[in-house]
Amino acid sequence: MHQYKVAPGSAIKLAEWDPSDTDAAEDKSEGKDRFAQLNQRLETLQETLYAQAKHKVLIILQAMDTGGKDGAIRHVFNGVNPQGVKVISFKTPTPIELAHDYLWRVHQHTPANGEIVIFNRSHYEDVLIVRVHDLVPRSVWERRYDHINAFEKMLVEEGTTILKFFLHISPKEQKKRLQARLDDPSKHWKFNVADLGERKRWPDYIAAYEAVLSRTSTEWAPWTIVPADKKWYRNLVVSTVIVEALEGLDLQYPEPAQDLDGIVIE
Amino acid sequence: MHQYKVAPGSAIKLAEWDPSDTDAAEDKSEGKDRFAQLNQRLETLQETLYAQAKHKVLIILQAMDTGGKDGAIRHVFNGVNPQGVKVISFKTPTPIELAHDYLWRVHQHTPANGEIVIFNRSHYEDVLIVRVHDLVPRSVWERRYDHINAFEKMLVEEGTTILKFFLHISPKEQKKRLQARLDDPSKHWKFNVADLGERKRWPDYIAAYEAVLSRTSTEWAPWTIVPADKKWYRNLVVSTVIVEALEGLDLQYPEPAQDLDGIVIE
């Protein structure tokens, strides 16, 4: 899966990344088997992380509309204990949030020791939608890539593991998914007419994402470009990267505070 | 007063800075007159800042125990409207705060547009008391100077004015003030036996402060070393620097949302 990791300093052209790639799986059936095993493994790792209360884990998901952020969260974290896992969805900023710097609302939700926090959208919107829609002048958003790198570096140096995923879909796949939302009344709640306007800005968003991927994939907080046209493969990639990262930590249950030998519970 | 500003990149030796200096005032009486005028000026500036709701102002106060942080706040901000001015006192971190990075609790209290926030102690404690008492390894606190500079740069580039004051007292003056707290029952609540232990670490704190002043006085967030043995002069210096900084902003009352000419209130 390392082929999907963005090497720091590389100049990303998304046209060179195939959204329907399934290269690291034999086929869908084999991929789903592996995913099921990863799911179980993640459950154990998360429990240990929580018990040890030493490491912090921050997972950032970004994608075009219908890119599959909600689905990835639901499937990849299926079965983990919600006690130690928080999902934070960042929507349009409130007036109070807008009155502060753009990292203010984000920093409040970064993980504590033992926690996994998943950002469904994130501070990257402040160089994505904000850039595409000219919500602040270029001179302002241009500086934010450096802010973000420094912010994430501080988090990492203070004990956070950061994993960032761009769920990469094709415009064709987006069309299919938007149509499915229109056709199915149980999906109407997810259909937003404004998404059609955003869809027309596709090339602008691609350019903004290319800048994000090229400028903010760092040694300490790398991006993974996830081929996301096929949902089973998207889940497999995300889960593999997370499980490998957790296995790289020295996760272990903490020593009991006292020697428990010989203790009798009457 | 510019003589007290720490030029970025300078190597500060506090022995060369006289805590009882009163160079920028003719005498106490002249200094107090000027201070009274500054106080009135600050009141007007703060009201305009609040009405305009465009700029954010962060004032950071650091000092040895009895250095005069509380007194400076009380006198310099005497008369301003508490609606737009908040004082945040950072104490020993709680368990929840300790489970996050050290900037987490600080960032939550940074000012919004139109606000003045005063930090009574701050994130600098994480390279002061933490360093002196070895609360984290040197490898951890060594990285924090860079974090802090990057954090403050982000705040400034997103619209915050940051002013940092080190209230510089002599060990002799500290002794006098501690004794006064012992002698006066109405000051007993401020007397903390632990302060005596900290007093013994004076040279360690001086070294830690010298590192802070040398490494974190930046173009965007400079330190002022305030001669603080004389309270009237301390107040004069702090007030002058704040008023000058506010006068450098383009403070003005906002335009009314509508043309008010011809409006009749019946």
Coordinates of C-alpha atoms in Angstrom, one line a residue:
Chain A
M1 CA 0.0 0.0 0.0
H2 CA 3.0 2.2 0.2
Q3 CA 2.6 3.1 -3.4
Y4 CA -0.3 5.4 -2.3
K5 CA 1.7 7.4 0.1
V6 CA 2.7 10.9 -1.1
A7 CA 6.5 11.4 -0.7
P8 CA 7.3 14.7 0.9
G9 CA 8.2 17.3 -1.7
S10 CA 6.7 15.5 -4.7
A11 CA 4.6 17.5 -7.2
I12 CA 1.3 15.7 -7.4
K13 CA -0.7 15.5 -10.6
L14 CA -3.9 13.7 -9.8
A15 CA -4.4 12.7 -13.4
E16 CA -1.6 10.3 -12.9
W17 CA -3.4 8.6 -10.0
D18 CA -6.1 6.1 -11.1
P19 CA -9.2 6.3 -8.8
S20 CA -10.3 2.8 -9.8
D21 CA -7.0 1.1 -9.1
T22 CA -7.2 -2.1 -7.2
D23 CA -3.5 -3.1 -7.6
A24 CA -2.8 -4.3 -4.1
A25 CA -5.6 -6.9 -4.0
E26 CA -6.1 -10.1 -6.0
D27 CA -9.8 -9.4 -6.4
K28 CA -12.7 -8.1 -4.5
S29 CA -13.3 -11.3 -2.6
E30 CA -9.7 -11.5 -1.4
G31 CA -9.7 -7.8 -0.6
K32 CA -12.8 -8.2 1.6
D33 CA -11.3 -11.2 3.5
R34 CA -8.3 -9.1 4.3
F35 CA -10.4 -6.2 5.3
A36 CA -12.4 -8.4 7.7
Q37 CA -9.1 -9.5 9.4
L38 CA -7.9 -5.9 9.6
N39 CA -11.1 -4.9 11.2
Q40 CA -10.6 -7.4 14.0
R41 CA -7.0 -6.3 14.4
L42 CA -8.0 -2.7 14.6
E43 CA -10.4 -3.5 17.4
T44 CA -7.6 -5.0 19.5
L45 CA -5.1 -2.3 18.7
Q46 CA -7.6 0.5 19.6
E47 CA -8.4 -1.2 22.9
T48 CA -4.7 -1.4 23.8
L49 CA -4.1 2.2 22.7
Y50 CA -7.0 3.3 25.0
A51 CA -5.8 1.3 28.0
Q52 CA -2.2 2.5 27.6
A53 CA -3.2 6.1 27.3
K54 CA 0.2 7.1 26.0
H55 CA -0.3 7.8 22.3
K56 CA -2.7 10.2 20.5
V57 CA -3.9 9.3 17.0
L58 CA -5.4 11.8 14.5
I59 CA -6.9 10.6 11.3
I60 CA -7.9 13.2 8.7
L61 CA -10.3 12.4 5.8
Q62 CA -10.7 14.7 2.8
A63 CA -12.5 14.1 -0.4
M64 CA -14.7 15.6 -3.1
D65 CA -18.5 15.4 -2.4
T66 CA -19.6 11.8 -2.4
G67 CA -16.0 10.7 -2.1
G68 CA -16.9 8.3 0.7
K69 CA -15.7 9.8 3.9
D70 CA -18.8 8.8 5.8
G71 CA -18.7 5.3 4.4
A72 CA -15.0 4.8 5.1
I73 CA -15.5 5.9 8.8
R74 CA -18.5 3.5 9.2
H75 CA -16.7 0.5 7.7
V76 CA -13.2 1.0 8.9
F77 CA -14.1 1.7 12.5
N78 CA -17.0 -0.8 12.6
G79 CA -16.6 -2.6 15.9
V80 CA -14.2 -0.3 17.7
N81 CA -15.2 1.0 21.1
P82 CA -16.7 4.5 20.7
Q83 CA -15.4 5.3 24.2
G84 CA -11.9 5.9 22.8
V85 CA -12.8 7.0 19.2
K86 CA -14.3 10.3 18.3
V87 CA -15.5 11.5 14.9
I88 CA -15.5 15.3 14.4
S89 CA -17.3 16.7 11.4
F90 CA -16.3 20.2 10.5
K91 CA -19.1 22.1 8.8
T92 CA -19.4 25.7 7.7
P93 CA -17.7 27.8 10.4
T94 CA -20.0 29.6 12.9
P95 CA -19.6 33.4 13.5
I96 CA -17.6 32.7 16.7
E97 CA -15.3 30.3 14.8
L98 CA -14.8 32.8 12.0
A99 CA -13.8 35.5 14.6
H100 CA -10.8 33.3 15.5
D101 CA -7.9 31.9 13.5
Y102 CA -8.9 29.0 11.4
L103 CA -6.9 26.4 13.5
W104 CA -8.8 27.5 16.7
R105 CA -11.8 25.2 16.3
V106 CA -9.6 22.4 15.0
H107 CA -7.1 22.4 17.8
Q108 CA -9.9 22.0 20.4
H109 CA -10.7 18.6 19.0
T110 CA -7.3 17.1 18.6
P111 CA -6.9 13.8 20.5
A112 CA -5.8 13.2 24.1
N113 CA -3.6 10.4 25.2
G114 CA -5.3 7.1 24.3
E115 CA -7.7 8.6 21.9
I116 CA -8.3 8.2 18.2
V117 CA -9.9 11.2 16.6
I118 CA -11.2 11.2 13.1
F119 CA -11.6 14.5 11.3
N120 CA -14.4 14.3 8.7
R121 CA -13.1 17.4 6.8
S122 CA -10.6 19.5 8.6
H123 CA -8.4 22.6 8.5
Y124 CA -7.6 21.6 5.0
E125 CA -10.9 23.2 4.0
D126 CA -9.2 26.5 4.7
V127 CA -7.0 26.0 1.7
L128 CA -9.6 24.1 -0.4
I129 CA -13.1 25.6 -0.4
V130 CA -11.7 28.8 0.9
R131 CA -9.3 29.0 -2.0
V132 CA -11.7 27.9 -4.7
H133 CA -14.3 30.4 -3.6
D134 CA -11.9 33.2 -2.8
L135 CA -13.2 33.5 0.7
V136 CA -10.0 35.1 1.8
P137 CA -7.3 36.8 -0.4
R138 CA -4.6 34.6 -1.9
S139 CA -2.0 36.3 0.3
V140 CA -3.8 34.9 3.3
W141 CA -4.4 31.3 2.2
E142 CA -0.9 31.1 0.7
R143 CA 0.6 31.3 4.2
R144 CA -1.6 28.6 5.6
Y145 CA 0.3 25.6 4.1
D146 CA 3.3 26.6 6.3
H147 CA 1.0 27.1 9.3
I148 CA -0.5 23.7 8.9
N149 CA 2.8 22.0 8.5
A150 CA 4.1 23.6 11.7
F151 CA 0.9 22.9 13.6
E152 CA 0.9 19.2 12.7
K153 CA 4.7 19.0 13.5
M154 CA 4.0 20.3 17.0
L155 CA 1.2 17.8 17.5
V156 CA 3.4 15.0 16.3
E157 CA 6.4 16.1 18.5
E158 CA 4.0 16.2 21.5
G159 CA 2.9 12.6 20.9
T160 CA 0.4 12.5 18.1
T161 CA 0.4 10.1 15.2
I162 CA -1.2 11.8 12.2
L163 CA -2.6 9.9 9.1
K164 CA -4.1 11.9 6.3
F165 CA -6.3 10.4 3.5
F166 CA -7.5 11.9 0.3
L167 CA -10.3 9.7 -1.0
H168 CA -9.8 10.0 -4.8
I169 CA -12.9 9.5 -7.0
S170 CA -13.4 10.2 -10.7
P171 CA -16.0 12.7 -11.9
K172 CA -17.9 9.8 -13.5
E173 CA -18.1 8.0 -10.2
Q174 CA -19.3 11.2 -8.5
K175 CA -22.1 11.5 -11.1
K176 CA -23.2 8.0 -10.4
R177 CA -23.3 8.6 -6.7
L178 CA -25.2 11.9 -6.9
Q179 CA -27.7 10.2 -9.2
A180 CA -28.1 7.4 -6.7
R181 CA -28.9 10.0 -4.0
L182 CA -31.5 11.5 -6.2
D183 CA -33.1 8.2 -7.1
D184 CA -33.4 6.8 -3.6
P185 CA -35.7 8.7 -1.2
S186 CA -33.7 7.2 1.8
K187 CA -30.6 9.0 0.5
H188 CA -32.3 12.4 -0.2
W189 CA -31.1 13.7 3.1
K190 CA -27.6 13.5 1.8
F191 CA -28.4 15.3 -1.5
N192 CA -27.5 18.9 -1.5
V193 CA -28.2 21.0 -4.5
A194 CA -25.1 23.1 -3.8
D195 CA -23.0 20.0 -4.5
L196 CA -24.0 20.5 -8.2
G197 CA -22.4 23.9 -8.2
E198 CA -19.3 22.5 -6.5
R199 CA -19.2 19.7 -9.2
K200 CA -18.8 22.4 -11.8
R201 CA -15.7 23.7 -10.0
W202 CA -14.1 20.2 -10.3
P203 CA -10.9 21.4 -12.0
D204 CA -10.4 24.2 -9.4
Y205 CA -10.8 21.6 -6.6
I206 CA -8.3 19.3 -8.3
A207 CA -5.8 22.2 -8.5
A208 CA -6.4 23.0 -4.8
Y209 CA -6.0 19.4 -3.8
E210 CA -2.8 19.0 -5.8
A211 CA -1.4 22.0 -3.9
V212 CA -2.4 20.4 -0.6
L213 CA -0.9 17.0 -1.4
S214 CA 2.3 18.5 -2.8
R215 CA 2.9 21.0 0.0
T216 CA 1.6 19.3 3.1
S217 CA 2.7 15.7 2.8
T218 CA 5.5 15.7 5.4
E219 CA 7.7 13.1 7.0
W220 CA 5.7 13.6 10.2
A221 CA 2.2 13.7 8.7
P222 CA 2.0 12.1 5.2
W223 CA -0.9 12.0 2.8
T224 CA -2.2 8.8 1.3
I225 CA -4.1 9.1 -2.0
V226 CA -6.7 6.4 -1.8
P227 CA -8.2 5.0 -5.0
A228 CA -11.9 5.4 -4.0
D229 CA -14.1 4.6 -7.0
K230 CA -14.4 1.1 -5.6
K231 CA -15.7 1.2 -2.0
W232 CA -14.3 -2.2 -0.9
Y233 CA -10.8 -1.2 -2.1
R234 CA -11.0 2.3 -0.5
N235 CA -11.8 0.6 2.9
L236 CA -9.0 -1.9 2.4
V237 CA -6.4 0.8 1.8
V238 CA -7.5 3.1 4.6
S239 CA -7.6 0.2 7.1
T240 CA -4.2 -1.2 6.1
V241 CA -2.5 2.1 6.5
I242 CA -4.1 2.7 9.9
V243 CA -3.4 -0.8 11.2
E244 CA 0.2 -0.6 10.1
A245 CA 0.7 2.7 11.8
L246 CA -0.7 1.5 15.1
E247 CA 1.4 -1.6 14.9
G248 CA 4.4 0.6 14.6
L249 CA 3.7 2.1 18.0
D250 CA 4.8 0.3 21.2
L251 CA 1.3 -0.4 22.2
Q252 CA 0.9 -2.5 25.3
Y253 CA -1.4 -2.8 28.3
P254 CA 0.0 -0.7 31.1
E255 CA 1.6 -2.4 34.2
P256 CA -0.9 -2.6 37.1
A257 CA -0.2 0.0 39.6
Q258 CA 0.4 -2.6 42.3
D259 CA 1.5 -6.2 42.3
L260 CA -1.7 -8.2 41.9
D261 CA -0.2 -11.6 42.9
G262 CA -1.8 -13.1 45.9
I263 CA -4.8 -10.7 45.9
V264 CA -7.9 -12.6 47.0
I265 CA -11.3 -11.2 46.2
E266 CA -13.6 -12.4 49.0
Chain B
M1 CA 10.5 52.8 25.7
H2 CA 12.0 51.0 22.6
Q3 CA 15.1 50.4 24.6
Y4 CA 13.3 47.6 26.5
K5 CA 12.2 45.7 23.4
V6 CA 14.3 42.6 22.7
A7 CA 15.6 42.7 19.2
P8 CA 15.0 39.3 17.4
G9 CA 18.1 37.1 17.5
S10 CA 19.8 38.9 20.4
A11 CA 21.5 36.9 23.2
I12 CA 20.0 38.2 26.3
K13 CA 21.9 38.4 29.6
L14 CA 19.5 39.6 32.3
A15 CA 22.4 40.8 34.5
E16 CA 22.8 43.6 31.9
W17 CA 19.1 44.8 32.4
D18 CA 18.6 46.9 35.5
P19 CA 15.3 46.0 37.2
S20 CA 15.2 49.4 39.0
D21 CA 15.8 51.5 35.9
T22 CA 13.5 54.5 35.4
D23 CA 15.3 56.1 32.5
A24 CA 12.3 57.0 30.4
A25 CA 10.6 59.1 33.1
E26 CA 11.7 62.4 34.7
D27 CA 10.6 61.2 38.1
K28 CA 7.8 59.3 39.7
S29 CA 5.4 62.2 39.6
E30 CA 5.9 62.9 35.9
G31 CA 5.6 59.1 35.3
K32 CA 2.3 58.9 37.1
D33 CA 0.9 61.8 35.2
R34 CA 1.8 60.2 31.9
F35 CA 0.4 56.9 33.1
A36 CA -3.0 58.5 33.9
Q37 CA -3.2 59.9 30.4
L38 CA -2.3 56.6 28.9
N39 CA -5.0 55.0 30.9
Q40 CA -7.6 57.2 29.4
R41 CA -6.2 56.7 25.9
L42 CA -6.3 53.0 26.4
E43 CA -10.0 53.1 27.4
T44 CA -10.9 54.8 24.1
L45 CA -8.7 52.6 22.0
Q46 CA -10.2 49.4 23.5
E47 CA -13.7 50.7 22.9
T48 CA -12.9 51.3 19.2
L49 CA -11.2 47.9 18.9
Y50 CA -14.3 46.2 20.3
A51 CA -16.7 48.2 18.1
Q52 CA -14.6 47.6 14.9
A53 CA -14.3 43.8 15.7
K54 CA -11.5 43.5 13.1
H55 CA -8.3 43.0 15.2
K56 CA -7.4 40.5 17.9
V57 CA -4.9 41.5 20.7
L58 CA -3.0 39.1 22.8
I59 CA -0.9 40.3 25.8
I60 CA 1.3 37.9 27.5
L61 CA 2.7 38.5 31.0
Q62 CA 5.5 36.5 32.5
A63 CA 7.5 37.1 35.7
M64 CA 9.1 35.5 38.7
D65 CA 6.8 35.1 41.7
T66 CA 5.8 38.5 43.1
G67 CA 7.0 40.1 39.8
G68 CA 3.8 42.1 39.6
K69 CA 1.7 40.5 36.9
D70 CA -1.6 40.9 38.9
G71 CA -0.7 44.5 39.8
A72 CA 0.2 45.4 36.2
I73 CA -3.2 44.0 35.0
R74 CA -5.1 45.8 37.6
H75 CA -3.5 49.1 37.0
V76 CA -2.9 49.1 33.3
F77 CA -6.5 47.9 32.4
N78 CA -8.2 50.0 35.1
G79 CA -11.3 51.5 33.5
V80 CA -11.5 49.4 30.3
N81 CA -14.7 47.7 29.5
P82 CA -14.5 44.1 30.7
Q83 CA -16.9 43.1 27.9
G84 CA -14.0 43.1 25.5
V85 CA -11.1 42.3 27.8
K86 CA -10.5 38.9 29.2
V87 CA -7.8 37.8 31.6
I88 CA -6.8 34.2 31.5
S89 CA -4.6 32.8 34.4
F90 CA -2.9 29.6 33.6
K91 CA -2.3 27.4 36.7
T92 CA -1.0 23.9 37.1
P93 CA -2.4 21.9 34.2
T94 CA -5.3 19.6 34.9
P95 CA -5.1 15.9 33.9
I96 CA -7.2 16.5 30.8
E97 CA -4.9 19.4 29.8
L98 CA -1.8 17.2 30.4
A99 CA -3.3 14.5 28.1
H100 CA -3.1 17.0 25.2
D101 CA -0.3 19.0 23.7
Y102 CA 0.8 21.9 25.8
L103 CA -0.6 24.5 23.3
W104 CA -4.1 22.9 23.4
R105 CA -5.4 24.8 26.5
V106 CA -3.7 28.0 25.4
H107 CA -5.1 28.1 21.9
Q108 CA -8.7 27.9 23.2
H109 CA -8.3 31.2 24.9
T110 CA -6.7 33.2 22.2
P111 CA -8.6 36.4 21.3
A112 CA -11.5 36.7 18.8
N113 CA -11.9 39.8 16.6
G114 CA -12.4 42.9 18.7
E115 CA -11.0 41.2 21.9
I116 CA -8.0 41.9 24.1
V117 CA -6.9 38.8 26.0
I118 CA -4.3 39.0 28.7
F119 CA -2.5 35.8 29.6
N120 CA -1.4 35.8 33.2
R121 CA 1.3 33.2 32.7
S122 CA 1.1 31.3 29.4
H123 CA 2.6 28.6 27.2
Y124 CA 6.0 29.9 28.2
E125 CA 5.7 28.0 31.4
D126 CA 6.2 24.9 29.3
V127 CA 9.8 26.0 28.7
L128 CA 10.2 27.7 32.1
I129 CA 8.9 25.7 35.1
V130 CA 8.9 22.6 33.0
R131 CA 12.5 23.1 32.1
V132 CA 13.7 24.1 35.6
H133 CA 11.9 21.1 37.2
D134 CA 12.7 18.6 34.4
L135 CA 9.0 17.8 34.0
V136 CA 9.7 16.6 30.5
P137 CA 13.1 15.6 29.0
R138 CA 15.3 18.2 27.5
S139 CA 14.7 16.8 24.0
V140 CA 11.0 17.6 24.4
W141 CA 11.3 21.1 25.7
E142 CA 14.1 22.0 23.3
R143 CA 11.7 21.7 20.4
R144 CA 9.1 23.9 21.9
Y145 CA 10.8 27.2 21.2
D146 CA 10.2 26.5 17.5
H147 CA 6.6 25.4 18.1
I148 CA 5.9 28.6 20.0
N149 CA 7.4 30.8 17.3
A150 CA 5.3 29.1 14.6
F151 CA 2.2 29.1 16.7
E152 CA 2.5 32.9 17.3
K153 CA 3.3 33.5 13.7
M154 CA 0.1 31.8 12.6
L155 CA -1.9 33.9 15.1
V156 CA -0.3 37.1 13.9
E157 CA -0.8 36.3 10.2
E158 CA -4.4 35.5 10.9
G159 CA -5.0 39.0 12.5
T160 CA -3.6 39.0 16.1
T161 CA -1.3 41.6 17.6
I162 CA 0.9 39.9 20.2
L163 CA 2.7 41.8 22.9
K164 CA 4.9 39.9 25.4
F165 CA 6.1 41.4 28.7
F166 CA 8.7 40.0 31.1
L167 CA 8.4 41.9 34.3
H168 CA 12.0 41.9 35.6
I169 CA 12.5 42.2 39.3
S170 CA 15.7 41.7 41.4
P171 CA 16.0 39.0 44.1
K172 CA 16.2 41.7 46.7
E173 CA 12.9 43.2 45.6
Q174 CA 11.3 39.7 45.6
K175 CA 12.5 39.2 49.2
K176 CA 10.9 42.5 50.2
R177 CA 7.6 41.5 48.5
L178 CA 7.5 38.0 50.0
Q179 CA 8.1 39.5 53.5
A180 CA 5.3 42.0 53.0
R181 CA 3.0 39.1 52.2
L182 CA 4.0 37.4 55.4
D183 CA 3.6 40.5 57.5
D184 CA 0.2 41.5 56.2
P185 CA -2.7 39.1 57.0
S186 CA -4.7 40.6 54.1
K187 CA -1.9 39.3 51.8
H188 CA -1.6 35.8 53.3
W189 CA -3.8 34.4 50.6
K190 CA -1.1 35.3 48.1
F191 CA 1.7 33.7 50.1
N192 CA 2.6 30.2 48.9
V193 CA 5.3 28.3 50.8
A194 CA 6.3 26.7 47.5
D195 CA 7.5 30.1 46.3
L196 CA 10.4 29.9 48.7
G197 CA 11.6 26.7 47.0
E198 CA 11.2 28.4 43.6
R199 CA 13.2 31.4 45.0
K200 CA 16.1 29.0 45.6
R201 CA 16.1 28.1 41.9
W202 CA 16.5 31.8 40.9
P203 CA 19.6 31.2 38.7
D204 CA 17.9 28.3 36.9
Y205 CA 14.9 30.5 36.2
I206 CA 17.1 33.3 35.0
A207 CA 18.8 30.9 32.6
A208 CA 15.4 29.6 31.4
Y209 CA 14.1 33.2 30.9
E210 CA 17.2 34.2 29.0
A211 CA 16.6 31.3 26.6
V212 CA 13.0 32.4 26.2
L213 CA 13.9 36.0 25.6
S214 CA 16.7 35.1 23.2
R215 CA 14.8 32.5 21.2
T216 CA 11.2 33.7 21.1
S217 CA 11.5 37.5 20.6
T218 CA 10.4 37.7 16.9
E219 CA 9.5 40.4 14.4
W220 CA 5.9 39.3 14.7
A221 CA 5.8 38.8 18.5
P222 CA 8.5 40.7 20.4
W223 CA 9.3 40.6 24.1
T224 CA 9.7 43.7 26.2
I225 CA 11.8 43.4 29.3
V226 CA 10.1 45.7 31.8
P227 CA 12.1 47.1 34.7
A228 CA 9.7 46.1 37.5
D229 CA 11.3 46.8 40.8
K230 CA 9.3 50.1 40.8
K231 CA 5.7 49.5 40.3
W232 CA 4.8 52.9 38.9
Y233 CA 7.5 52.5 36.3
R234 CA 6.5 49.0 35.4
N235 CA 2.9 50.2 34.8
L236 CA 4.2 53.1 32.7
V237 CA 6.3 50.9 30.5
V238 CA 3.6 48.3 29.9
S239 CA 0.9 50.8 29.2
T240 CA 3.1 52.8 26.8
V241 CA 3.9 49.7 24.7
I242 CA 0.3 48.6 24.6
V243 CA -1.1 52.1 23.7
E244 CA 1.6 52.5 21.0
A245 CA 0.8 49.2 19.5
L246 CA -3.0 49.9 19.4
E247 CA -2.3 53.3 17.8
G248 CA -0.4 51.5 15.1
L249 CA -3.6 49.6 14.1
D250 CA -6.1 51.2 11.8
L251 CA -8.7 51.4 14.6
Q252 CA -11.9 53.2 13.7
Y253 CA -15.6 52.8 14.4
P254 CA -17.2 50.7 11.7
E255 CA -19.5 52.3 9.1
P256 CA -23.2 51.9 10.0
A257 CA -24.8 49.1 8.0
Q258 CA -27.3 51.6 6.5
D259 CA -27.3 55.3 5.8
L260 CA -28.7 56.8 9.0
D261 CA -29.4 60.3 7.5
G262 CA -33.1 61.2 7.6
I263 CA -34.0 58.4 10.1
V264 CA -36.6 59.7 12.5
I265 CA -37.2 58.0 15.8
E266 CA -40.8 58.6 16.7

